[in-house]
């Protein structure tokens, strides 16, 4: 086992020359031309990072930020007004081009999220990943909508499956020599 | 013509048109026992997963910022889709539980010996694919557990080097990672699963099951029994879905680990608790490496066969113990993530 684990641990060390960090934004959707307040943590200490938006239209550099002695930074960068609306990744790159953090973001063209029509029951709560929200694994208390027809039909299907299954399992009784031709 | 005559005639017409006589071939009567039906029941759970999953694709939005909202919408505003999501989640647990039970039963009765090595190996790859489907399914919720799963995926993909390129966020700028994992969940993985299932069933049909004994039974009788068991399974899954609906936590926050994974991954979580990132990678490698070697190590009765069985039993016991330990132990953060709550 040691012969397996030791090279793997060496490989793990070699594969991570930079500290992987995290990026946070006030909101993961913003408009072209906006000033973007970005904070980062857990990066290599006293390092220089390049922040860029990466999307289908290419890579748009937002600027360079230095990390402090704790490997953190806080910066406000301008999103160029020429950036097209759409899905991007906000990427933090180390000086050798190694990507050390990434965050999915949306650049908005209008006042609403593109391709996301308002639907009843939708709160537009998404986008907390990478924001300042408190993490929790506790289940959300949601007003689960039940429909009488759906519930009644489901109960009927359950009963039918249980009875049908029971009948098929009961008849015919299979024993070791049954059906021998 | 009386009622019985009509039924007999109808059955005859149907049997002729659908070639149902081909189901009258003989199988070992012992195969009608419950421990020989676990594979078929896994297949039944997979059919439920496919049917409910197809409906869910019409409600789920795989964009990173729309994913959580769409799951929330399913729960709060689409009663049928919400119930089908609950069934989907329970069927996934059932499929994994059944496939593990099937694997353990086949291992114990040495159903992997010649000429059934291919049957065993295709089953091992099917198990890996089921893990892949469960993992990608977890990520799609975009809640805290999903974000943590994605962080582990990215760390593992980086270590895997060129083999992990497709799983990395920077693979392509044109499609977000959540969307790509969704595509894998609904296309590549199910297609691979169907192809391997076809091979698995072909081999079962032509090599037969490893069931000693003189008694013979028609396959049509066996089919009736497994259909009955499958219906009971559907009833159990649907009852569980009604009684204990699937949950959703708040949208995930990067850089924190405050949850534990779905139960089939808890043994990997336990290994990561004990040995760090190396444990997360080595534990599955040990399990799947052992499973791949089983037909080679245990070909006939003897010392090697006894040793293989002993190692298998120990690994299985370790896995169960690791799952119980991880379920009961306090949460732990990995990969340098924070535990939240000011820690």
Short mmCIF file of C-alpha atoms in Angstrom, two decimals:
data_model
loop_
_atom_site.label_atom_id
_atom_site.label_comp_id
_atom_site.label_asym_id
_atom_site.label_seq_id
_atom_site.Cartn_x
_atom_site.Cartn_y
_atom_site.Cartn_z
CA UNK A 1 0.00 0.00 0.00
CA UNK A 2 2.86 2.38 0.86
CA UNK A 3 4.26 1.98 -2.64
CA UNK A 4 0.94 3.27 -3.95
CA UNK A 5 0.36 6.09 -1.50
CA UNK A 6 3.82 7.68 -1.39
CA UNK A 7 4.11 8.42 -5.15
CA UNK A 8 0.55 9.68 -5.11
CA UNK A 9 1.27 12.10 -2.27
CA UNK A 10 4.42 13.26 -4.09
CA UNK A 11 2.29 13.74 -7.21
CA UNK A 12 -0.25 15.76 -5.24
CA UNK A 13 2.48 18.05 -3.97
CA UNK A 14 3.96 18.50 -7.43
CA UNK A 15 0.59 19.24 -9.00
CA UNK A 16 -0.17 22.21 -6.77
CA UNK A 17 2.64 24.77 -7.11
CA UNK A 18 0.28 27.61 -6.11
CA UNK A 19 -2.17 27.88 -3.29
CA UNK A 20 -5.73 27.49 -4.57
CA UNK A 21 -7.80 30.41 -3.35
CA UNK A 22 -11.36 31.61 -3.36
CA UNK A 23 -12.95 34.66 -4.98
CA UNK A 24 -15.98 36.52 -3.67
CA UNK A 25 -18.20 39.16 -5.20
CA UNK A 26 -21.11 41.13 -3.81
CA UNK A 27 -23.19 39.66 -6.62
CA UNK A 28 -22.36 37.16 -9.31
CA UNK A 29 -24.28 39.11 -11.93
CA UNK A 30 -23.22 42.62 -12.93
CA UNK A 31 -23.25 44.90 -15.93
CA UNK A 32 -20.54 45.86 -18.37
CA UNK A 33 -19.10 49.19 -17.24
CA UNK A 34 -19.75 48.42 -13.54
CA UNK A 35 -17.09 48.65 -10.88
CA UNK A 36 -16.61 45.23 -9.40
CA UNK A 37 -15.64 44.80 -5.73
CA UNK A 38 -13.68 41.56 -5.52
CA UNK A 39 -12.19 39.90 -2.47
CA UNK A 40 -9.93 36.89 -2.46
CA UNK A 41 -8.46 34.65 0.20
CA UNK A 42 -6.24 31.62 0.69
CA UNK A 43 -3.88 32.46 -2.19
CA UNK A 44 -0.10 32.34 -2.04
CA UNK A 45 1.22 35.09 0.22
CA UNK A 46 2.74 38.23 -1.35
CA UNK A 47 1.89 37.05 -4.83
CA UNK A 48 0.61 38.85 -7.92
CA UNK A 49 -2.65 37.64 -9.45
CA UNK A 50 -4.25 38.56 -12.75
CA UNK A 51 -8.04 38.68 -12.77
CA UNK A 52 -9.81 38.08 -16.05
CA UNK A 53 -13.23 37.29 -17.44
CA UNK A 54 -13.11 34.20 -19.65
CA UNK A 55 -15.98 33.59 -22.04
CA UNK A 56 -16.80 32.63 -25.59
CA UNK A 57 -15.74 36.05 -26.81
CA UNK A 58 -12.28 35.48 -25.34
CA UNK A 59 -10.31 36.55 -22.31
CA UNK A 60 -10.85 40.06 -20.96
CA UNK A 61 -8.19 41.11 -18.45
CA UNK A 62 -9.61 43.14 -15.56
CA UNK A 63 -6.33 43.92 -13.84
CA UNK A 64 -3.60 42.72 -11.53
CA UNK A 65 -3.97 42.49 -7.76
CA UNK A 66 -1.29 41.81 -5.16
CA UNK A 67 -2.02 39.42 -2.29
CA UNK A 68 -1.03 40.40 1.26
CA UNK A 69 0.92 38.48 3.86
CA UNK A 70 -2.18 36.37 4.58
CA UNK A 71 -2.69 35.50 0.91
CA UNK A 72 -5.78 37.73 0.66
CA UNK A 73 -6.71 40.77 -1.39
CA UNK A 74 -9.55 43.25 -1.75
CA UNK A 75 -9.84 45.26 -4.91
CA UNK A 76 -12.27 47.23 -7.06
CA UNK A 77 -11.86 46.67 -10.78
CA UNK A 78 -13.72 48.12 -13.73
CA UNK A 79 -15.56 45.78 -16.08
CA UNK A 80 -14.92 47.26 -19.54
CA UNK A 81 -18.09 48.65 -21.11
CA UNK A 82 -17.24 46.72 -24.27
CA UNK A 83 -17.74 43.32 -22.59
CA UNK A 84 -20.61 41.48 -24.26
CA UNK A 85 -23.43 40.18 -22.09
CA UNK A 86 -23.31 36.47 -21.28
CA UNK A 87 -21.84 33.73 -19.15
CA UNK A 88 -18.21 34.14 -18.08
CA UNK A 89 -15.75 32.70 -15.64
CA UNK A 90 -13.96 35.15 -13.38
CA UNK A 91 -10.50 33.58 -13.25
CA UNK A 92 -7.56 34.41 -11.01
CA UNK A 93 -4.24 33.49 -12.58
CA UNK A 94 -0.84 33.29 -10.95
CA UNK A 95 2.14 34.93 -12.61
CA UNK A 96 2.98 31.75 -14.59
CA UNK A 97 -0.56 31.53 -15.96
CA UNK A 98 -1.69 28.78 -13.56
CA UNK A 99 -5.38 29.29 -12.78
CA UNK A 100 -5.75 29.37 -9.00
CA UNK A 101 -9.43 30.30 -8.61
CA UNK A 102 -12.50 30.51 -10.74
CA UNK A 103 -16.08 31.69 -10.33
CA UNK A 104 -19.03 31.49 -12.73
CA UNK A 105 -20.51 34.94 -13.32
CA UNK A 106 -23.00 36.59 -15.63
CA UNK A 107 -22.48 39.92 -17.36
CA UNK A 108 -25.90 41.49 -17.84
CA UNK A 109 -26.96 43.56 -20.77
CA UNK A 110 -30.28 44.68 -19.35
CA UNK A 111 -31.92 44.95 -15.95
CA UNK A 112 -33.00 41.30 -15.83
CA UNK A 113 -31.06 38.08 -15.98
CA UNK A 114 -30.80 36.91 -19.61
CA UNK A 115 -32.73 33.78 -20.51
CA UNK A 116 -34.37 33.61 -17.09
CA UNK A 117 -38.04 34.47 -17.37
CA UNK A 118 -39.77 35.22 -14.10
CA UNK A 119 -41.61 32.17 -12.90
CA UNK A 120 -44.00 31.92 -9.98
CA UNK A 121 -42.17 30.60 -6.94
CA UNK A 122 -38.76 31.66 -8.18
CA UNK A 123 -36.92 33.93 -5.79
CA UNK A 124 -33.78 34.47 -7.90
CA UNK A 125 -31.77 33.26 -4.96
CA UNK A 126 -29.04 31.70 -7.08
CA UNK A 127 -25.62 33.14 -7.30
CA UNK A 128 -24.77 32.97 -3.62
CA UNK A 129 -21.77 30.79 -4.38
CA UNK A 130 -18.86 33.19 -4.32
CA UNK A 131 -20.79 35.89 -2.48
CA UNK A 132 -20.69 36.89 1.17
CA UNK A 133 -23.61 34.64 2.24
CA UNK A 134 -23.08 32.29 5.21
CA UNK A 135 -22.60 28.68 4.12
CA UNK A 136 -25.10 26.16 5.43
CA UNK A 137 -26.04 22.61 4.63
CA UNK A 138 -29.35 22.82 6.48
CA UNK A 139 -32.35 22.06 4.29
CA UNK A 140 -34.32 25.14 3.20
CA UNK A 141 -37.83 25.36 4.58
CA UNK A 142 -39.76 25.66 1.34
CA UNK A 143 -43.48 25.90 0.83
CA UNK A 144 -43.74 22.58 -0.97
CA UNK A 145 -46.82 22.67 -3.16
CA UNK A 146 -48.90 19.54 -3.03
CA UNK A 147 -51.61 18.80 -5.52
CA UNK A 148 -54.53 16.58 -4.54
CA UNK A 149 -54.68 14.93 -7.96
CA UNK A 150 -50.94 14.19 -8.00
CA UNK A 151 -50.91 12.85 -4.43
CA UNK A 152 -54.05 10.74 -4.89
CA UNK A 153 -52.76 9.32 -8.17
CA UNK A 154 -49.42 8.51 -6.57
CA UNK A 155 -51.10 6.69 -3.69
CA UNK A 156 -53.21 4.76 -6.20
CA UNK A 157 -50.08 3.84 -8.19
CA UNK A 158 -48.35 2.71 -4.99
CA UNK A 159 -51.29 0.49 -4.05
CA UNK A 160 -51.57 -0.89 -7.58
CA UNK A 161 -47.84 -1.65 -7.74
CA UNK A 162 -47.84 -3.27 -4.31
CA UNK A 163 -50.90 -5.42 -5.10
CA UNK A 164 -49.77 -6.27 -8.65
CA UNK A 165 -46.27 -7.04 -7.47
CA UNK A 166 -47.60 -9.19 -4.65
CA UNK A 167 -49.79 -11.15 -7.06
CA UNK A 168 -46.96 -11.75 -9.50
CA UNK A 169 -44.67 -12.86 -6.70
CA UNK A 170 -47.28 -15.20 -5.25
CA UNK A 171 -48.47 -16.92 -8.42
CA UNK A 172 -47.31 -19.39 -9.62
CA UNK A 173 -45.33 -20.78 -6.74
CA UNK A 174 -41.89 -21.61 -8.10
CA UNK A 175 -40.08 -24.60 -6.67
CA UNK A 176 -36.95 -26.29 -7.77
CA UNK A 177 -38.55 -28.74 -10.22
CA UNK A 178 -41.45 -26.62 -11.47
CA UNK A 179 -41.67 -26.03 -15.21
CA UNK A 180 -39.22 -28.78 -16.02
CA UNK A 181 -40.03 -29.85 -19.54
CA UNK B 1 -66.25 -18.34 -27.26
CA UNK B 2 -66.22 -18.07 -23.45
CA UNK B 3 -64.10 -15.59 -21.46
CA UNK B 4 -61.24 -18.06 -20.87
CA UNK B 5 -61.22 -18.90 -24.55
CA UNK B 6 -60.92 -15.24 -25.51
CA UNK B 7 -58.06 -14.67 -23.06
CA UNK B 8 -56.21 -17.76 -24.27
CA UNK B 9 -56.69 -16.71 -27.90
CA UNK B 10 -55.51 -13.15 -27.15
CA UNK B 11 -52.43 -14.44 -25.35
CA UNK B 12 -51.64 -16.73 -28.25
CA UNK B 13 -51.97 -13.92 -30.81
CA UNK B 14 -49.80 -11.63 -28.68
CA UNK B 15 -47.20 -14.35 -28.10
CA UNK B 16 -46.99 -15.04 -31.86
CA UNK B 17 -46.73 -11.38 -32.82
CA UNK B 18 -44.14 -10.51 -30.13
CA UNK B 19 -42.20 -13.80 -30.31
CA UNK B 20 -42.84 -14.38 -26.63
CA UNK B 21 -42.06 -18.08 -27.05
CA UNK B 22 -38.42 -17.05 -27.03
CA UNK B 23 -38.84 -16.32 -23.32
CA UNK B 24 -39.60 -19.97 -22.60
CA UNK B 25 -35.97 -21.04 -22.40
CA UNK B 26 -34.77 -22.77 -19.27
CA UNK B 27 -32.93 -21.18 -16.40
CA UNK B 28 -31.74 -22.63 -13.08
CA UNK B 29 -34.68 -22.77 -10.64
CA UNK B 30 -32.31 -21.45 -7.96
CA UNK B 31 -32.19 -18.15 -9.89
CA UNK B 32 -35.73 -17.47 -8.62
CA UNK B 33 -34.34 -16.74 -5.17
CA UNK B 34 -34.18 -13.12 -3.95
CA UNK B 35 -30.40 -12.94 -3.97
CA UNK B 36 -30.44 -13.68 -7.70
CA UNK B 37 -32.94 -10.89 -8.42
CA UNK B 38 -30.83 -7.99 -7.15
CA UNK B 39 -29.39 -7.22 -10.59
CA UNK B 40 -32.85 -7.10 -12.17
CA UNK B 41 -34.09 -4.88 -9.35
CA UNK B 42 -31.16 -2.53 -9.94
CA UNK B 43 -32.26 -2.37 -13.57
CA UNK B 44 -35.81 -1.55 -12.44
CA UNK B 45 -34.47 1.33 -10.30
CA UNK B 46 -32.49 2.58 -13.32
CA UNK B 47 -35.64 2.57 -15.44
CA UNK B 48 -37.39 4.68 -12.78
CA UNK B 49 -34.38 7.03 -12.75
CA UNK B 50 -34.46 7.40 -16.53
CA UNK B 51 -38.22 8.03 -16.68
CA UNK B 52 -38.24 10.61 -13.87
CA UNK B 53 -35.00 12.19 -15.12
CA UNK B 54 -36.46 12.78 -18.59
CA UNK B 55 -39.37 14.71 -17.07
CA UNK B 56 -37.03 16.71 -14.80
CA UNK B 57 -35.00 17.91 -17.79
CA UNK B 58 -38.06 19.95 -18.78
CA UNK B 59 -37.93 21.91 -15.51
CA UNK B 60 -34.25 22.06 -14.62
CA UNK B 61 -32.05 24.95 -15.75
CA UNK B 62 -28.40 23.83 -16.01
CA UNK B 63 -26.87 27.32 -16.06
CA UNK B 64 -24.81 28.01 -12.90
CA UNK B 65 -26.97 30.94 -11.82
CA UNK B 66 -30.29 29.37 -12.79
CA UNK B 67 -29.74 25.86 -11.41
CA UNK B 68 -30.62 26.43 -7.77
CA UNK B 69 -33.62 28.59 -8.63
CA UNK B 70 -34.98 25.97 -10.99
CA UNK B 71 -34.74 23.22 -8.33
CA UNK B 72 -36.44 25.59 -5.92
CA UNK B 73 -39.12 26.23 -8.54
CA UNK B 74 -39.63 22.47 -9.00
CA UNK B 75 -40.15 22.03 -5.25
CA UNK B 76 -42.40 25.02 -4.65
CA UNK B 77 -44.39 25.41 -7.85
CA UNK B 78 -44.46 22.19 -9.87
CA UNK B 79 -46.14 19.48 -7.76
CA UNK B 80 -45.72 16.61 -10.25
CA UNK B 81 -42.10 17.47 -11.06
CA UNK B 82 -41.44 17.88 -7.34
CA UNK B 83 -42.76 14.39 -6.62
CA UNK B 84 -40.79 12.97 -9.56
CA UNK B 85 -37.64 14.64 -8.21
CA UNK B 86 -38.27 12.97 -4.83
CA UNK B 87 -38.74 9.63 -6.62
CA UNK B 88 -35.57 10.30 -8.66
CA UNK B 89 -33.51 10.89 -5.51
CA UNK B 90 -34.88 7.82 -3.72
CA UNK B 91 -34.46 5.65 -6.83
CA UNK B 92 -30.79 6.72 -7.00
CA UNK B 93 -30.27 5.54 -3.42
CA UNK B 94 -32.15 2.32 -4.16
CA UNK B 95 -30.08 1.66 -7.30
CA UNK B 96 -26.81 2.10 -5.41
CA UNK B 97 -27.94 -0.02 -2.48
CA UNK B 98 -29.16 -2.77 -4.82
CA UNK B 99 -26.07 -2.74 -7.00
CA UNK B 100 -23.83 -3.08 -3.93
CA UNK B 101 -25.98 -5.95 -2.67
CA UNK B 102 -25.85 -7.55 -6.14
CA UNK B 103 -22.07 -7.19 -6.22
CA UNK B 104 -21.71 -8.71 -2.75
CA UNK B 105 -24.00 -11.65 -3.64
CA UNK B 106 -22.17 -12.41 -6.91
CA UNK B 107 -18.81 -12.10 -5.14
CA UNK B 108 -19.90 -14.49 -2.40
CA UNK B 109 -21.17 -17.17 -4.80
CA UNK B 110 -18.10 -16.65 -7.02
CA UNK B 111 -20.18 -15.78 -10.04
CA UNK B 112 -17.13 -14.12 -11.62
CA UNK B 113 -15.29 -17.37 -12.42
CA UNK B 114 -14.74 -18.51 -16.02
CA UNK B 115 -16.46 -18.02 -18.35
CA UNK B 116 -18.15 -15.08 -16.58
CA UNK B 117 -15.18 -12.72 -16.11
CA UNK B 118 -16.60 -10.29 -18.69
CA UNK B 119 -19.89 -10.27 -16.85
CA UNK B 120 -18.10 -9.28 -13.64
CA UNK B 121 -15.91 -6.64 -15.26
CA UNK B 122 -18.83 -5.03 -17.08
CA UNK B 123 -20.63 -4.94 -13.71
CA UNK B 124 -17.67 -3.22 -12.07
CA UNK B 125 -17.63 -0.52 -14.77
CA UNK B 126 -21.42 -0.16 -14.37
CA UNK B 127 -20.86 0.44 -10.65
CA UNK B 128 -18.32 3.16 -11.47
CA UNK B 129 -20.79 4.76 -13.89
CA UNK B 130 -23.50 4.74 -11.23
CA UNK B 131 -21.11 6.56 -8.89
CA UNK B 132 -20.49 9.06 -11.69
CA UNK B 133 -24.21 9.60 -12.18
CA UNK B 134 -24.80 10.05 -8.43
CA UNK B 135 -21.93 12.52 -8.23
CA UNK B 136 -22.99 14.64 -11.21
CA UNK B 137 -26.57 14.54 -9.92
CA UNK B 138 -25.43 15.98 -6.59
CA UNK B 139 -23.62 18.86 -8.31
CA UNK B 140 -26.73 19.86 -10.28
CA UNK B 141 -28.56 21.12 -7.18
CA UNK B 142 -26.09 24.03 -6.87
CA UNK B 143 -26.58 24.04 -3.10
CA UNK B 144 -23.84 23.86 -0.48
CA UNK B 145 -23.26 20.13 -0.87
CA UNK B 146 -23.04 20.63 -4.64
CA UNK B 147 -20.44 23.40 -4.36
CA UNK B 148 -18.36 21.26 -2.02
CA UNK B 149 -18.64 18.26 -4.36
CA UNK B 150 -17.52 20.47 -7.23
CA UNK B 151 -14.49 21.67 -5.25
CA UNK B 152 -13.49 18.04 -4.69
CA UNK B 153 -14.07 17.29 -8.38
CA UNK B 154 -11.81 20.17 -9.40
CA UNK B 155 -9.06 19.16 -6.99
CA UNK B 156 -9.22 15.56 -8.18
CA UNK B 157 -9.30 16.61 -11.84
CA UNK B 158 -6.18 18.69 -11.35
CA UNK B 159 -4.29 15.79 -9.79
CA UNK B 160 -5.44 13.46 -12.58
CA UNK B 161 -3.50 15.63 -15.05
CA UNK B 162 -4.40 15.06 -18.71
CA UNK B 163 -7.00 12.44 -17.70
CA UNK B 164 -8.91 15.04 -15.70
CA UNK B 165 -8.87 17.83 -18.28
CA UNK B 166 -12.52 17.40 -19.28
CA UNK B 167 -13.61 17.69 -15.65
CA UNK B 168 -11.77 20.97 -15.03
CA UNK B 169 -13.60 24.35 -15.03
CA UNK B 170 -11.20 25.84 -17.57
CA UNK B 171 -11.72 23.05 -20.12
CA UNK B 172 -13.75 25.40 -22.33
CA UNK B 173 -14.84 29.01 -21.92
CA UNK B 174 -18.01 28.47 -23.94
CA UNK B 175 -19.96 26.34 -21.45
CA UNK B 176 -19.96 26.66 -17.63
CA UNK B 177 -18.83 23.63 -15.67
CA UNK B 178 -22.25 22.98 -14.10
CA UNK B 179 -23.78 22.87 -17.58
CA UNK B 180 -21.10 20.46 -18.78
CA UNK B 181 -21.62 18.16 -15.80
CA UNK B 182 -25.36 18.28 -16.51
CA UNK B 183 -24.66 17.21 -20.09
CA UNK B 184 -22.61 14.30 -18.77
CA UNK B 185 -25.39 13.40 -16.34
CA UNK B 186 -28.05 13.23 -19.05
CA UNK B 187 -26.08 12.04 -22.09
CA UNK B 188 -22.56 10.60 -21.90
CA UNK B 189 -22.97 8.67 -18.65
CA UNK B 190 -26.45 7.24 -19.43
CA UNK B 191 -25.32 6.25 -22.94
CA UNK B 192 -22.27 4.47 -21.56
CA UNK B 193 -24.52 2.85 -18.96
CA UNK B 194 -26.96 1.61 -21.61
CA UNK B 195 -24.15 0.21 -23.77
CA UNK B 196 -22.61 -1.65 -20.84
CA UNK B 197 -25.99 -2.84 -19.61
CA UNK B 198 -26.66 -4.27 -23.06
CA UNK B 199 -23.35 -6.14 -22.90
CA UNK B 200 -24.06 -7.28 -19.32
CA UNK B 201 -27.53 -8.60 -20.22
CA UNK B 202 -26.23 -10.24 -23.41
CA UNK B 203 -23.64 -12.11 -21.33
CA UNK B 204 -26.25 -13.09 -18.72
CA UNK B 205 -28.47 -14.44 -21.50
CA UNK B 206 -25.75 -16.45 -23.22
CA UNK B 207 -23.52 -17.50 -20.33
CA UNK B 208 -26.36 -17.93 -17.85
CA UNK B 209 -26.28 -17.13 -14.16
CA UNK B 210 -23.97 -19.01 -11.86
CA UNK B 211 -26.58 -20.98 -9.93
CA UNK B 212 -25.75 -24.59 -9.10
CA UNK B 213 -28.51 -27.20 -8.73
CA UNK B 214 -30.51 -29.60 -10.84
CA UNK B 215 -33.84 -27.79 -10.90
CA UNK B 216 -34.84 -25.89 -14.02
CA UNK B 217 -37.43 -23.22 -14.51
CA UNK B 218 -38.72 -21.33 -17.55
CA UNK B 219 -37.37 -17.81 -17.96
CA UNK B 220 -40.95 -16.56 -18.37
CA UNK B 221 -41.64 -17.70 -14.79
CA UNK B 222 -38.49 -15.94 -13.61
CA UNK B 223 -39.54 -12.83 -15.52
CA UNK B 224 -42.92 -12.86 -13.79
CA UNK B 225 -41.22 -13.00 -10.40
CA UNK B 226 -38.76 -10.19 -11.11
CA UNK B 227 -41.60 -8.09 -12.56
CA UNK B 228 -43.49 -8.56 -9.31
CA UNK B 229 -40.43 -7.67 -7.25
CA UNK B 230 -39.84 -4.60 -9.47
CA UNK B 231 -43.41 -3.39 -8.90
CA UNK B 232 -42.98 -3.78 -5.14
CA UNK B 233 -39.71 -1.83 -5.41
CA UNK B 234 -41.51 0.98 -7.28
CA UNK B 235 -44.15 1.04 -4.55
CA UNK B 236 -41.45 1.29 -1.86
CA UNK B 237 -39.57 4.08 -3.70
CA UNK B 238 -42.75 6.08 -4.33
CA UNK B 239 -43.87 5.65 -0.69
CA UNK B 240 -40.48 6.87 0.55
CA UNK B 241 -40.69 9.84 -1.85
CA UNK B 242 -44.10 10.78 -0.50
CA UNK B 243 -43.12 10.35 3.14
CA UNK B 244 -39.62 11.86 3.05
CA UNK B 245 -39.26 14.32 0.16
CA UNK B 246 -35.79 15.21 -1.09
CA UNK B 247 -34.35 18.37 0.44
CA UNK B 248 -32.45 21.36 -0.92
CA UNK B 249 -30.10 23.57 1.08
CA UNK B 250 -29.25 27.22 0.44
CA UNK B 251 -27.20 28.18 -2.63
CA UNK B 252 -23.63 27.02 -2.10
CA UNK B 253 -20.83 29.25 -0.92
CA UNK B 254 -17.34 28.61 -2.32
CA UNK B 255 -14.44 27.88 -0.02
CA UNK B 256 -16.45 26.25 2.78
CA UNK B 257 -17.14 22.63 3.68
CA UNK B 258 -20.04 22.30 6.08
CA UNK B 259 -21.89 19.26 4.69
CA UNK B 260 -21.27 15.56 4.22
CA UNK B 261 -21.80 13.82 0.88
CA UNK B 262 -24.62 11.45 -0.10
CA UNK B 263 -24.33 8.12 1.78
CA UNK B 264 -22.67 6.08 -1.03
CA UNK B 265 -19.74 8.52 -0.93
CA UNK B 266 -19.35 8.53 2.86
CA UNK B 267 -16.62 5.86 2.83
CA UNK B 268 -14.55 8.13 0.55
CA UNK B 269 -15.30 11.06 2.87
CA UNK B 270 -14.07 8.92 5.80
CA UNK B 271 -10.86 8.10 3.92
CA UNK B 272 -10.38 11.82 3.26
CA UNK B 273 -10.94 12.55 6.96
CA UNK B 274 -8.18 10.13 7.86
CA UNK B 275 -5.66 10.54 5.02
CA UNK B 276 -6.51 13.85 3.32
CA UNK B 277 -6.69 14.24 -0.45
CA UNK B 278 -4.59 11.09 -0.91
CA UNK B 279 -7.27 9.09 0.90
CA UNK B 280 -10.00 10.49 -1.36
CA UNK B 281 -8.14 9.13 -4.39
CA UNK B 282 -6.61 5.96 -2.98
CA UNK B 283 -9.80 4.54 -1.36
CA UNK B 284 -11.75 4.23 -4.66
CA UNK B 285 -8.58 3.06 -6.42
CA UNK B 286 -8.18 0.25 -3.85
CA UNK B 287 -11.84 -0.80 -4.14
CA UNK B 288 -12.03 -0.78 -7.92
CA UNK B 289 -8.51 -2.22 -8.27
CA UNK B 290 -9.52 -5.13 -6.04
CA UNK B 291 -12.79 -5.66 -7.92
CA UNK B 292 -10.94 -5.70 -11.24
CA UNK B 293 -8.47 -8.30 -9.95
CA UNK B 294 -11.05 -10.66 -8.43
CA UNK B 295 -11.61 -12.88 -11.51
CA UNK B 296 -7.84 -13.12 -12.03
CA UNK B 297 -7.03 -13.91 -8.40
CA UNK B 298 -9.83 -16.41 -7.78
CA UNK B 299 -9.97 -18.86 -10.69
CA UNK B 300 -10.39 -22.16 -8.85
CA UNK B 301 -10.68 -23.42 -5.28
CA UNK B 302 -7.47 -23.13 -3.32
CA UNK B 303 -5.42 -20.77 -1.23
CA UNK B 304 -5.72 -17.81 -3.65
CA UNK B 305 -9.49 -18.20 -3.72
CA UNK B 306 -9.74 -18.23 0.07
CA UNK B 307 -7.47 -15.20 0.31
CA UNK B 308 -9.48 -13.28 -2.31
CA UNK B 309 -12.70 -13.99 -0.45
CA UNK B 310 -11.16 -12.95 2.87
CA UNK B 311 -9.83 -9.68 1.40
CA UNK B 312 -13.24 -8.99 -0.16
CA UNK B 313 -15.05 -9.55 3.11
CA UNK B 314 -12.58 -7.32 4.98
CA UNK B 315 -12.92 -4.55 2.36
CA UNK B 316 -16.70 -4.77 2.44
CA UNK B 317 -16.73 -4.63 6.26
CA UNK B 318 -14.30 -1.70 6.19
CA UNK B 319 -16.53 0.12 3.74
CA UNK B 320 -19.63 -0.35 5.90
CA UNK B 321 -17.66 0.70 9.00
CA UNK B 322 -16.33 3.79 7.16
CA UNK B 323 -19.86 4.77 6.08
CA UNK B 324 -21.15 4.45 9.66
CA UNK B 325 -18.12 6.32 11.05
CA UNK B 326 -18.49 9.17 8.52
CA UNK B 327 -22.23 9.42 9.16
CA UNK B 328 -21.73 9.73 12.92
CA UNK B 329 -18.44 11.66 13.11
CA UNK B 330 -18.51 15.46 13.30
CA UNK B 331 -18.17 17.23 9.95
CA UNK B 332 -14.65 17.94 8.79
CA UNK B 333 -13.31 20.28 6.14
CA UNK B 334 -10.88 19.22 3.43
CA UNK B 335 -8.78 20.82 0.67
CA UNK B 336 -8.11 23.84 2.88
CA UNK B 337 -11.78 24.87 2.96
CA UNK B 338 -13.30 26.57 6.01
CA UNK B 339 -15.90 24.96 8.26
CA UNK B 340 -18.06 28.09 8.46
CA UNK B 341 -19.58 29.39 11.68
CA UNK B 342 -16.60 31.63 12.24
CA UNK B 343 -14.08 28.81 12.22
#
